[in-house]
């Protein structure tokens, strides 16, 4: 039985706690938060857990094997570093850190200390993305050419981070997973309309060493909720539209075929419009699977799917996009 | 009665001819094309028109007041220039030319010769765009913040021009019309998958002096036909989805309102989700209106809506986007 | 402060209890259920409420002003009758009873005893239906001609009642409310595929004294979840599609206009295709409003919106439809 | 080479003529219409065809092998009878006749004279219906349980026939084809709003000897154009939505499975929500295939798909539905 503590019981902490509570082979033994009000809520939901206001109490408790950190992004680096130095296995909310050097330091530290470092990138555990990943790996789509991803809404507007750091980590993690390579070029442009210095809409262009390209578009200020990913392969194309009640994943047997004409000089391009197929996507909660993967990693020493290296690659892309936004602004 | 000749009877020429044929105050007197087969087709449809294979015959005919040029883009500059030098009024298919200097020369020449120079940018005459233009002008949307436009398909793939020059002139002409300003920065990225050196997917980021931004996305290689324009204003947002059978224009009374809190330091942002409204769009064929505007311009001397200056602004944006693609490729 | 008891803590009881718990001017003082397991759940959620297994304890308790009955449909008549005989105000789940005579007896009894008798027909309190009711009443739609309602799913399949009694009470209550008249003719046909003698799909045709007609279609065995109501008026038409995330209510300025031609014999019919409008529907939980209406009725003596008379009219239509199904089957 | 004449060159005649014109093994030799104006149009389109105003000229011409009749429904019986008596093969627009006895007489006459009698029921030749027919025949859907069909619009309003005879022939022909049995019971109800005695909306309930049921809903007075057919089988369900640009046919691997529980008395019903599949439907014009089938039938003596017997079954259902409407009205 794994003893786990949660640090941060705000927006996402209760969801993590609930999934830890359901896990067979882990026990939620302590919850830490700076707010009395949140601790009171935690007490109602998890009466058996100890409560504390200082994370150091958790770090110094030798009975605690692992910590789950769900605090604001600006605190991640310090808390994860302290946890690792105290030999805790760590799962932290996205993003791993706000600077690449910090992320690198944490990954190195975890490797040296032989501890699990996992970042809760939800889509790494989303059943639809795993399904598409298998299609890509199995060659069903043919060679992947490009992808686009749009994540738009008129919803919660953050004050501490812009829409790039708030929403794009999802799209970036999906793209890196499906492309299995890191971009060689990242450029971003954006608009700042609601809060001074905080982008509300951002468009990111990515180019990859293989010649693939991708386009990510995120916005807090759109009339329609949109969460749409398109993957275009040489053989087939896939659209994942998360806003639909069903038919979320659609596989299009569409494309352009090249036909060589031996008698003349040239090649013909012919359009192929074939069947469309909507595989049933298993309805598992991604967070549940993330928590199980973390527990499994701690118990076996195997790397979790969403490990520090994976998170670091995502962080590098976000930082490059931010640098591009900064250049443009100046 | 205006005597008009058509130069080029390929893909678009017959549509222009049909609309000229319907016009009350113009007569289609001559059709020129290099292909015997096409001239034969023209003869069936317009038995009263003279046929010729050489545009010079048209240019040298003093009875012809105006020419409509529907030849490949690469020939536009030479033909328009010759027509103007022969004192013809000219309507040419998009784009005006393939280089900014050429476009400038043509605009100057038309001004000097006091001839009408019009470019057939379809959306300048689209009833939905005119409706949205009136909303913008009337202040119904509030200050315009940004726009996005996507034009995707799995359809005709051109060999002579890339998807930027093929599809984006539509989006650019719409944006310049609605924003009523020219961009201060244009960047583009793209992917080249089907034909060497010919982009199939292109994404363009535009920034405007007023602080507005826009994003244009065009593709020949997409699973779903998409023609969607979004205009986000401070008060309202508009979506024009041209693929729908009805409800093509939707006006969303949505936005984020700023509320000043006097007692504390700060401002609150509150979301507004109000009514949605789909105005009935008049069902007039844009090409019909373009042809009428051209005839009216020739007869009155008034500038057509889609005049040379307008086309030149569009050409400048396209050329900037192409330059950005070229930089990236090298 | 009103003292309220809940009888039946199965599928719907906890929702009623939750809404009673939120009400300012009522207290949930007792919960009755035959199952120990359910009572244990009730204890966790409402530790301050007394628990009992026998409704007679509630009925004989003089401190209890009102009871909310959420037991299987077959028990409604006996429980409501007993409650009224013990001078309790009653709110019961739909349907009021399974036979018209029983329903009539309950309505008469409530009148004699001067007690509130309310039936929880959800759509009587649905903000979208109230909005449409106001449009009808205000004449915005013109004279109402006909309506159709479809409620289809592949979901919970009941064993005790057929799809008519399970789903159609919703559609019937909506139609009677909007038409403000009772049908003069009710016919139904259906199909029985999954369970012997239990219809899974039922279609009901209704004719009204005013000449209006309506069609109701309910199914447990459909590929797509559908909840769509169409109201056709002489001036405008309304569609309420409950499955959409937004634009649930659409008002179409469409119709056929009659134009009298004085010079000839006849009339012309011309089609009108005007604007479409989606009013924002307030997002209030219907059950919350039903509970508040019940409490208000008990406290003031005013009739609740969904009173016994209203429920009896719905029951009459359901019984007529069932009789039509029975005739057809024999 | 088959010599064919067309009788009636109004709304549908030109389409028939165009398809006859494209056929390799038939020649359109004569066109008959009572209107000078229509004959003038026919002359432009088919300069090689003889023109006449009297069908008897056609019937008495021994060189004409076959006639295609596209006149108003009320004239079908007389014209088809005369054509058969003059030993012509006949293809007539739907419906075959307006009374069952008339239809029977025509079918008998064609049999005696050994002539082809075909009725142009479009959906008999629609590629989507043929695809679904193959699925049904191949057992892919399992045993068929029921079907629904809706054909709604705000469009052309006929004066000579009601919406039943105008639109429902399509739905009836589809149902009879897919169910391969004739209904044992037909009931209809309707509403009459625009023209005295002419139903604008009609709902038809059908019961079949096998226990299957079907529901057909047709309307001229609806806010949304709808053409949607649902076929529910024990294994799979199919929806054919003709208004969509693609994904018109959707096959749902959904249903309710019966699982026998050996230890207890009973059966369990479990829901199955599997994949969804949209087969590519060949894009052939149904009328083209109908014309080809007619020519093939005349040349080979084989029965066409949409022969007189087939049309007679459809006519019987329409007449039963009309009788049900009449009973209700009186």
Tab-separated table of C-alpha atoms in Angstrom, chain A residues 143 145-148 154-157 159 185 187 189-195 201 203 205-207 211-213 215 217 219-225 228 230-232 234 237-239 241 244 247 250 252 254-256 258 267-269 271-273 327-330, chain B residues 143 145-148 154-157 159 185 187 189-195 201 203 205-207 211-213 215 217 219-225 228 230-232 234 237-239 241 244 247 250 252 254-256 258 267-269 271-273 327-330:
chain	number	residue	atom	x	y	z
A	143	UNK	CA	2.765	8.555	-43.307
A	145	UNK	CA	1.717	14.788	-43.121
A	146	UNK	CA	0.349	17.444	-40.842
A	147	UNK	CA	-1.988	18.237	-37.968
A	148	UNK	CA	-4.113	21.106	-36.733
A	154	UNK	CA	-15.633	31.744	-24.006
A	155	UNK	CA	-14.897	30.511	-20.523
A	156	UNK	CA	-12.549	30.863	-17.585
A	157	UNK	CA	-10.045	33.651	-18.169
A	159	UNK	CA	-4.891	36.130	-14.742
A	185	UNK	CA	10.882	25.533	-35.515
A	187	UNK	CA	6.560	30.432	-34.110
A	189	UNK	CA	1.504	35.136	-32.822
A	190	UNK	CA	-1.296	36.349	-30.631
A	191	UNK	CA	-3.722	39.019	-29.608
A	192	UNK	CA	-4.089	40.747	-26.271
A	193	UNK	CA	-7.547	42.158	-25.727
A	194	UNK	CA	-8.862	41.646	-22.209
A	195	UNK	CA	-5.907	42.051	-19.888
A	201	UNK	CA	-5.743	34.235	-28.574
A	203	UNK	CA	-1.702	30.761	-32.989
A	205	UNK	CA	3.071	27.138	-36.196
A	206	UNK	CA	5.337	24.138	-35.770
A	207	UNK	CA	7.738	22.568	-38.231
A	211	UNK	CA	8.941	17.890	-42.919
A	212	UNK	CA	5.640	17.637	-41.104
A	213	UNK	CA	3.948	20.800	-39.948
A	215	UNK	CA	-0.869	24.455	-36.443
A	217	UNK	CA	-4.952	27.673	-32.274
A	219	UNK	CA	-8.485	31.199	-27.556
A	220	UNK	CA	-10.421	32.319	-24.503
A	221	UNK	CA	-12.566	34.682	-26.515
A	222	UNK	CA	-14.496	32.719	-29.112
A	223	UNK	CA	-18.211	32.400	-29.809
A	224	UNK	CA	-18.195	28.610	-30.012
A	225	UNK	CA	-16.601	26.027	-27.805
A	228	UNK	CA	-10.925	19.829	-32.637
A	230	UNK	CA	-7.190	16.926	-37.302
A	231	UNK	CA	-4.452	14.490	-38.284
A	232	UNK	CA	-3.802	14.138	-42.011
A	234	UNK	CA	-1.151	9.906	-46.659
A	237	UNK	CA	-7.325	11.411	-42.079
A	238	UNK	CA	-8.644	11.563	-38.518
A	239	UNK	CA	-10.695	14.218	-36.762
A	241	UNK	CA	-13.957	16.539	-31.992
A	244	UNK	CA	-19.624	15.991	-29.655
A	247	UNK	CA	-18.756	10.210	-33.114
A	250	UNK	CA	-13.814	10.045	-37.190
A	252	UNK	CA	-11.784	9.382	-43.171
A	254	UNK	CA	-9.763	10.185	-47.997
A	255	UNK	CA	-6.687	11.457	-49.673
A	256	UNK	CA	-4.892	12.251	-52.868
A	258	UNK	CA	-0.451	9.710	-57.068
A	267	UNK	CA	2.048	12.015	-62.636
A	268	UNK	CA	-1.641	12.295	-61.979
A	269	UNK	CA	-3.175	13.291	-58.696
A	271	UNK	CA	-8.853	12.403	-55.156
A	272	UNK	CA	-10.027	9.489	-53.033
A	273	UNK	CA	-13.325	9.877	-51.132
A	327	UNK	CA	9.973	38.911	-29.970
A	328	UNK	CA	6.904	39.988	-31.837
A	329	UNK	CA	5.680	42.211	-29.064
A	330	UNK	CA	8.891	44.140	-28.685
B	143	UNK	CA	-14.815	47.529	-31.712
B	145	UNK	CA	-10.769	42.676	-31.988
B	146	UNK	CA	-9.758	39.840	-34.261
B	147	UNK	CA	-10.832	37.506	-37.021
B	148	UNK	CA	-10.104	33.993	-38.210
B	154	UNK	CA	-10.182	18.000	-50.540
B	155	UNK	CA	-10.828	19.275	-54.016
B	156	UNK	CA	-9.202	20.743	-57.090
B	157	UNK	CA	-5.435	20.855	-56.726
B	159	UNK	CA	-0.378	23.034	-60.475
B	185	UNK	CA	2.923	42.449	-40.375
B	187	UNK	CA	3.765	35.940	-41.646
B	189	UNK	CA	3.990	29.012	-42.772
B	190	UNK	CA	2.973	26.047	-44.830
B	191	UNK	CA	3.391	22.462	-45.779
B	192	UNK	CA	4.273	20.951	-49.140
B	193	UNK	CA	3.068	17.399	-49.528
B	194	UNK	CA	1.639	16.641	-52.943
B	195	UNK	CA	3.739	18.560	-55.452
B	201	UNK	CA	-1.622	23.996	-46.584
B	203	UNK	CA	-1.396	29.440	-42.321
B	205	UNK	CA	-0.871	35.512	-39.290
B	206	UNK	CA	-1.701	39.151	-39.770
B	207	UNK	CA	-1.204	42.070	-37.411
B	211	UNK	CA	-3.734	46.150	-32.685
B	212	UNK	CA	-6.172	43.765	-34.313
B	213	UNK	CA	-4.925	40.386	-35.447
B	215	UNK	CA	-5.459	34.257	-38.772
B	217	UNK	CA	-5.885	28.968	-42.777
B	219	UNK	CA	-5.754	23.870	-47.368
B	220	UNK	CA	-6.347	21.590	-50.333
B	221	UNK	CA	-5.829	18.483	-48.275
B	222	UNK	CA	-8.426	18.369	-45.516
B	223	UNK	CA	-11.044	15.760	-44.629
B	224	UNK	CA	-13.899	18.247	-44.324
B	225	UNK	CA	-14.936	21.087	-46.549
B	228	UNK	CA	-15.700	29.551	-41.879
B	230	UNK	CA	-15.218	34.394	-37.360
B	231	UNK	CA	-15.255	38.076	-36.464
B	232	UNK	CA	-14.895	38.900	-32.777
B	234	UNK	CA	-16.142	43.768	-28.195
B	237	UNK	CA	-19.244	37.994	-32.451
B	238	UNK	CA	-20.176	36.805	-35.933
B	239	UNK	CA	-19.594	33.477	-37.628
B	241	UNK	CA	-20.198	29.368	-42.272
B	244	UNK	CA	-24.425	25.367	-44.266
B	247	UNK	CA	-28.046	29.863	-40.709
B	250	UNK	CA	-24.749	33.834	-36.926
B	252	UNK	CA	-23.622	35.959	-31.050
B	254	UNK	CA	-21.435	37.102	-26.376
B	255	UNK	CA	-18.369	38.636	-24.900
B	256	UNK	CA	-16.424	39.549	-21.841
B	258	UNK	CA	-15.195	44.675	-17.854
B	267	UNK	CA	-11.428	45.163	-12.507
B	268	UNK	CA	-13.688	42.199	-12.922
B	269	UNK	CA	-14.162	40.326	-16.151
B	271	UNK	CA	-18.763	36.532	-19.330
B	272	UNK	CA	-21.856	37.466	-21.311
B	273	UNK	CA	-23.820	34.670	-23.047
B	327	UNK	CA	12.196	32.896	-46.174
B	328	UNK	CA	11.111	29.897	-44.166
B	329	UNK	CA	11.830	27.461	-46.936
B	330	UNK	CA	15.391	28.614	-47.558
